[in-house]
């Protein structure tokens, strides 16, 4: 069986280390997990080539929305979140038991939310009173939903684009919640939360740190979860005065959920954690 992570760029991804460790721990010796550099233009051909020899795909940027029209089914939860990070390849038969097109059915899922919820819970934030999301892209949608699931009644989203604000409001509404949207010029509002989830790419992390932390230092620091895991620490994480959770924890737990969806077996969390930690340490030494 085959699986792979797809995205652009993708060479930094730790997903192969995590999934291969899971296969070893589960005794799945004939399973492979690859790394494929795929942009939005190439994605349709990759998806169309999936057959019964495939278990699924992990998806990162910029593919989390582009894949939606290419699959047979999107789970209700992933559709509500508005972002997909997993495609599961399932056997496909019609009512007479005859294999359908390609012999498989492609189902899109979102495991980013459970990855975020679990990472926050491990850091002691099982319940969130006031949560703030920095950014408005696909991962920010998952972060917003994670905060809603953690009990935050009205998360704050700080965005650069009004269009992104409309998308986030739609996500919250579909899940029976609401979001308070602030512009990027109001970035210091993040310091009024008890949890901040930054979905800012590493390239914008320095400017975000300057805008957020340049004016003053709070007497009490919120917990920061920065979804970036490589390179680490980001400028924002390195300048944060309180507890910081790196993106590796989110990556680990969303990968555990992917393994469970693709193999039908419990994800070996500690084996995957050890492999991911070792890979990060090897990178740091290189």
Short mmCIF file of C-alpha atoms in Angstrom, two decimals:
data_model
loop_
_atom_site.label_atom_id
_atom_site.label_comp_id
_atom_site.label_asym_id
_atom_site.label_seq_id
_atom_site.Cartn_x
_atom_site.Cartn_y
_atom_site.Cartn_z
CA UNK A 1 0.00 0.00 0.00
CA UNK A 2 1.13 3.52 -0.76
CA UNK A 3 0.52 6.92 0.81
CA UNK A 4 2.20 10.30 0.42
CA UNK A 5 2.25 13.91 1.51
CA UNK A 6 1.66 16.48 -1.23
CA UNK A 7 2.31 20.21 -1.24
CA UNK A 8 4.48 23.00 -2.60
CA UNK A 9 7.07 23.49 -1.25
CA UNK A 10 7.28 20.13 0.50
CA UNK A 11 10.91 19.16 1.10
CA UNK A 12 10.75 20.38 4.72
CA UNK A 13 7.88 18.05 5.63
CA UNK A 14 8.23 15.73 8.63
CA UNK A 15 5.21 13.67 7.58
CA UNK A 16 7.30 10.86 6.03
CA UNK A 17 9.18 10.35 9.30
CA UNK A 18 5.92 10.21 11.27
CA UNK A 19 3.97 7.91 8.96
CA UNK A 20 6.88 5.54 8.29
CA UNK A 21 7.40 5.20 12.04
CA UNK A 22 3.72 4.35 12.42
CA UNK A 23 3.93 1.65 9.76
CA UNK A 24 6.96 0.11 11.49
CA UNK A 25 5.22 0.14 14.86
CA UNK A 26 2.09 -1.42 13.37
CA UNK A 27 4.02 -4.10 11.49
CA UNK A 28 2.89 -2.83 8.08
CA UNK A 29 6.06 -3.86 6.29
CA UNK A 30 4.59 -3.57 2.79
CA UNK A 31 3.38 0.04 3.28
CA UNK A 32 5.25 2.99 1.78
CA UNK A 33 4.96 6.72 2.41
CA UNK A 34 6.41 9.19 -0.08
CA UNK A 35 6.94 12.92 -0.40
CA UNK A 36 5.52 14.49 -3.58
CA UNK A 37 6.06 18.08 -4.64
CA UNK A 38 2.67 18.97 -6.07
CA UNK A 39 1.21 22.39 -6.87
CA UNK A 40 -2.41 23.21 -7.74
CA UNK A 41 -1.78 22.68 -11.45
CA UNK A 42 -0.40 19.17 -11.01
CA UNK A 43 -2.84 18.07 -8.31
CA UNK A 44 -5.65 16.81 -10.63
CA UNK A 45 -3.29 14.36 -12.34
CA UNK A 46 -2.01 13.06 -8.99
CA UNK A 47 -5.53 12.55 -7.64
CA UNK A 48 -6.71 10.92 -10.87
CA UNK A 49 -3.89 8.36 -10.64
CA UNK A 50 -5.02 7.06 -7.23
CA UNK A 51 -6.13 3.44 -7.35
CA UNK A 52 -6.54 0.48 -5.01
CA UNK A 53 -2.80 0.37 -4.33
CA UNK A 54 -3.11 3.69 -2.47
CA UNK A 55 -4.26 4.25 1.11
CA UNK A 56 -4.42 8.03 0.95
CA UNK A 57 -2.78 11.44 0.73
CA UNK A 58 -1.76 14.01 3.30
CA UNK A 59 -2.20 17.54 1.96
CA UNK A 60 -0.52 20.78 2.91
CA UNK A 61 -0.44 24.23 1.35
CA UNK A 62 -1.55 25.21 -1.24
CA UNK A 63 -3.81 22.19 -1.74
CA UNK A 64 -6.23 22.25 1.20
CA UNK A 65 -9.06 23.74 -0.84
CA UNK A 66 -7.93 22.88 -4.36
CA UNK A 67 -8.57 19.18 -3.76
CA UNK A 68 -12.25 19.57 -2.86
CA UNK A 69 -13.70 19.39 -6.42
CA UNK A 70 -11.44 16.45 -7.29
CA UNK A 71 -12.75 13.89 -4.78
CA UNK A 72 -15.93 11.84 -4.61
CA UNK A 73 -16.97 12.91 -1.12
CA UNK A 74 -16.07 15.51 1.48
CA UNK A 75 -16.94 14.71 5.08
CA UNK A 76 -19.53 16.99 6.65
CA UNK A 77 -16.97 18.18 9.18
CA UNK A 78 -14.31 19.02 6.57
CA UNK A 79 -16.89 20.83 4.47
CA UNK A 80 -17.98 22.88 7.48
CA UNK A 81 -14.37 23.77 8.30
CA UNK A 82 -13.71 24.69 4.69
CA UNK A 83 -10.30 22.98 4.58
CA UNK A 84 -9.11 19.45 3.75
CA UNK A 85 -5.77 17.94 4.70
CA UNK A 86 -6.45 14.25 4.11
CA UNK A 87 -7.74 12.11 1.24
CA UNK A 88 -8.63 8.55 2.12
CA UNK A 89 -8.79 5.96 -0.66
CA UNK A 90 -11.65 3.50 -0.10
CA UNK A 91 -12.93 0.49 -2.08
CA UNK A 92 -15.72 1.51 -4.40
CA UNK A 93 -18.56 -0.74 -5.57
CA UNK A 94 -21.94 -0.02 -7.09
CA UNK A 95 -25.19 -1.60 -5.93
CA UNK A 96 -24.42 -4.79 -7.85
CA UNK A 97 -21.01 -5.11 -6.26
CA UNK A 98 -19.16 -4.19 -9.44
CA UNK A 99 -16.06 -2.01 -8.99
CA UNK A 100 -16.70 1.59 -9.94
CA UNK A 101 -14.45 4.11 -11.69
CA UNK A 102 -10.81 3.42 -10.73
CA UNK A 103 -12.13 0.82 -8.31
CA UNK A 104 -11.89 3.35 -5.49
CA UNK A 105 -13.80 6.15 -3.83
CA UNK A 106 -11.94 9.24 -2.60
CA UNK A 107 -13.09 10.78 0.67
CA UNK A 108 -11.71 14.09 1.95
CA UNK A 109 -11.26 14.67 5.68
CA UNK A 110 -9.85 17.28 8.07
CA UNK A 111 -7.53 16.08 10.84
CA UNK A 112 -5.92 19.48 11.46
CA UNK A 113 -8.62 20.39 13.98
CA UNK A 114 -8.07 17.31 16.16
CA UNK A 115 -4.33 17.95 15.88
CA UNK A 116 -4.78 21.47 17.24
CA UNK A 117 -7.27 20.47 19.95
CA UNK A 118 -4.98 17.70 21.20
CA UNK A 119 -1.86 19.92 21.12
CA UNK A 120 -3.65 22.59 23.16
CA UNK A 121 -4.97 20.02 25.64
CA UNK A 122 -1.48 18.59 26.16
CA UNK A 123 -0.30 22.13 26.97
CA UNK A 124 -3.01 22.48 29.61
CA UNK A 125 -5.54 24.39 27.49
CA UNK A 126 -8.37 21.88 27.34
CA UNK A 127 -10.75 24.77 27.87
CA UNK A 128 -10.21 28.19 26.30
CA UNK A 129 -12.07 31.28 27.47
CA UNK A 130 -10.65 33.82 25.01
CA UNK A 131 -8.76 32.53 22.01
CA UNK A 132 -7.16 34.50 19.19
CA UNK A 133 -6.21 33.29 15.70
CA UNK A 134 -3.60 35.16 13.67
CA UNK A 135 -4.21 34.76 9.94
CA UNK A 136 -7.14 33.84 7.74
CA UNK A 137 -6.11 30.93 5.50
CA UNK A 138 -7.01 27.24 5.52
CA UNK A 139 -5.09 26.47 8.73
CA UNK A 140 -6.66 29.49 10.41
CA UNK A 141 -10.09 27.99 9.71
CA UNK A 142 -9.04 24.81 11.49
CA UNK A 143 -7.63 26.87 14.36
CA UNK A 144 -10.90 28.77 14.69
CA UNK A 145 -12.85 25.52 14.88
CA UNK A 146 -10.39 24.10 17.42
CA UNK A 147 -10.97 27.11 19.68
CA UNK A 148 -14.74 26.73 19.33
CA UNK A 149 -14.42 23.05 20.27
CA UNK A 150 -12.30 24.03 23.28
CA UNK A 151 -15.20 26.08 24.61
CA UNK A 152 -14.28 29.54 23.35
CA UNK A 153 -17.63 31.16 22.66
CA UNK A 154 -16.42 33.99 20.44
CA UNK A 155 -12.85 33.59 19.15
CA UNK A 156 -11.02 36.59 17.76
CA UNK A 157 -9.46 36.40 14.29
CA UNK A 158 -6.87 38.99 13.26
CA UNK A 159 -6.69 39.11 9.46
CA UNK A 160 -5.10 41.17 6.72
CA UNK A 161 -7.88 40.67 4.14
CA UNK A 162 -11.60 41.46 4.52
CA UNK A 163 -12.33 38.53 2.17
CA UNK A 164 -10.69 36.18 4.63
CA UNK A 165 -12.87 37.65 7.36
CA UNK A 166 -16.00 36.67 5.44
CA UNK A 167 -14.70 33.10 5.04
CA UNK A 168 -13.97 32.79 8.76
CA UNK A 169 -17.41 34.12 9.67
CA UNK A 170 -18.92 31.49 7.39
CA UNK A 171 -16.97 28.70 9.08
CA UNK A 172 -18.07 29.82 12.53
CA UNK A 173 -21.70 30.15 11.45
CA UNK A 174 -21.77 26.66 9.92
CA UNK A 175 -20.67 25.28 13.28
CA UNK A 176 -23.13 27.29 15.33
CA UNK A 177 -20.63 29.86 16.57
CA UNK A 178 -19.39 33.32 15.76
CA UNK A 179 -16.06 35.06 15.39
CA UNK A 180 -14.90 38.57 16.25
CA UNK A 181 -12.81 39.85 13.33
CA UNK A 182 -10.08 42.45 13.77
CA UNK A 183 -7.79 44.04 11.20
CA UNK A 184 -4.02 43.58 11.18
CA UNK A 185 -3.57 47.08 12.58
CA UNK A 186 -5.24 45.77 15.75
CA UNK A 187 -2.75 42.92 16.17
CA UNK A 188 -1.95 43.69 19.86
CA UNK A 189 -5.48 42.51 20.72
CA UNK A 190 -3.90 39.04 20.64
CA UNK A 191 -2.24 39.78 23.97
CA UNK A 192 -5.66 40.03 25.64
CA UNK A 193 -6.39 36.34 25.03
CA UNK A 194 -5.47 33.32 27.08
CA UNK A 195 -4.53 31.33 23.96
CA UNK A 196 -3.08 32.63 20.69
CA UNK A 197 -2.79 30.41 17.61
CA UNK A 198 -0.49 31.86 14.96
CA UNK A 199 -0.95 30.52 11.44
CA UNK A 200 1.44 33.12 10.01
CA UNK A 201 4.04 31.59 7.62
CA UNK A 202 7.61 31.74 8.84
CA UNK A 203 8.38 34.44 6.27
CA UNK A 204 5.97 36.82 7.99
CA UNK A 205 6.76 35.81 11.55
CA UNK A 206 9.37 38.52 12.15
CA UNK A 207 7.10 41.34 11.00
CA UNK A 208 4.27 39.89 13.08
CA UNK A 209 6.51 39.81 16.15
CA UNK A 210 7.52 43.44 15.57
CA UNK A 211 3.91 44.59 15.18
CA UNK A 212 2.63 42.56 18.12
CA UNK A 213 5.43 42.94 20.63
CA UNK A 214 7.10 46.19 19.66
CA UNK A 215 4.88 48.54 21.63
CA UNK A 216 4.73 46.93 25.05
CA UNK A 217 5.06 43.73 27.06
CA UNK A 218 2.06 42.29 28.87
CA UNK A 219 2.11 41.54 32.56
CA UNK A 220 0.64 38.13 31.75
CA UNK A 221 1.41 36.18 28.56
CA UNK A 222 -1.13 34.00 26.76
CA UNK A 223 -0.15 30.51 25.65
CA UNK A 224 1.13 30.67 22.06
CA UNK A 225 0.67 27.81 19.61
CA UNK A 226 2.68 28.57 16.47
CA UNK A 227 1.73 26.13 13.70
CA UNK A 228 5.16 26.39 12.04
CA UNK A 229 7.54 23.57 12.95
CA UNK A 230 10.41 24.15 10.53
CA UNK A 231 12.48 26.18 10.86
CA UNK A 232 12.05 26.40 14.62
CA UNK A 233 11.79 28.53 16.60
CA UNK A 234 10.11 31.19 14.50
CA UNK A 235 10.92 34.83 15.26
CA UNK A 236 7.55 35.16 16.98
CA UNK A 237 8.10 32.07 19.13
CA UNK A 238 11.63 33.09 20.09
CA UNK A 239 10.45 36.50 21.32
CA UNK A 240 7.37 35.24 23.17
CA UNK A 241 7.56 35.72 26.92
CA UNK A 242 5.23 32.93 27.92
CA UNK A 243 4.57 29.28 27.15
CA UNK A 244 5.05 28.33 23.50
CA UNK A 245 3.80 25.19 21.76
CA UNK A 246 5.46 24.44 18.44
CA UNK A 247 3.74 23.26 15.29
CA UNK A 248 5.28 19.81 15.68
CA UNK A 249 2.66 18.90 18.29
CA UNK A 250 -0.16 19.79 15.91
CA UNK A 251 1.58 17.93 13.07
CA UNK A 252 2.04 14.84 15.23
CA UNK A 253 -1.56 14.54 16.32
CA UNK A 254 -3.09 15.28 12.93
CA UNK A 255 -0.76 12.60 11.50
CA UNK A 256 -1.91 10.11 14.15
CA UNK A 257 -5.49 10.70 13.02
CA UNK A 258 -4.47 10.28 9.37
CA UNK A 259 -2.78 6.96 10.13
CA UNK A 260 -5.96 5.76 11.83
CA UNK A 261 -8.09 6.79 8.85
CA UNK A 262 -5.78 5.17 6.30
CA UNK A 263 -4.92 1.93 8.16
CA UNK A 264 -7.97 1.37 10.34
CA UNK A 265 -5.68 0.85 13.34
CA UNK A 266 -4.89 2.97 16.42
CA UNK A 267 -2.12 5.46 15.76
CA UNK A 268 1.11 4.67 17.68
CA UNK A 269 1.54 8.14 19.16
CA UNK A 270 4.78 7.64 21.08
CA UNK A 271 6.56 5.85 18.25
CA UNK A 272 5.59 8.67 15.91
CA UNK A 273 6.60 11.33 18.44
CA UNK A 274 10.03 9.74 18.91
CA UNK A 275 10.64 9.54 15.16
CA UNK A 276 9.57 13.14 14.59
CA UNK A 277 11.68 14.43 17.47
CA UNK A 278 14.71 12.52 16.19
CA UNK A 279 14.22 13.98 12.70
CA UNK A 280 14.01 17.51 14.08
CA UNK A 281 17.15 16.99 16.17
CA UNK A 282 19.00 15.65 13.13
CA UNK A 283 18.04 18.75 11.17
CA UNK A 284 19.25 20.99 13.97
CA UNK A 285 22.65 19.26 13.91
CA UNK A 286 22.98 19.45 10.11
#
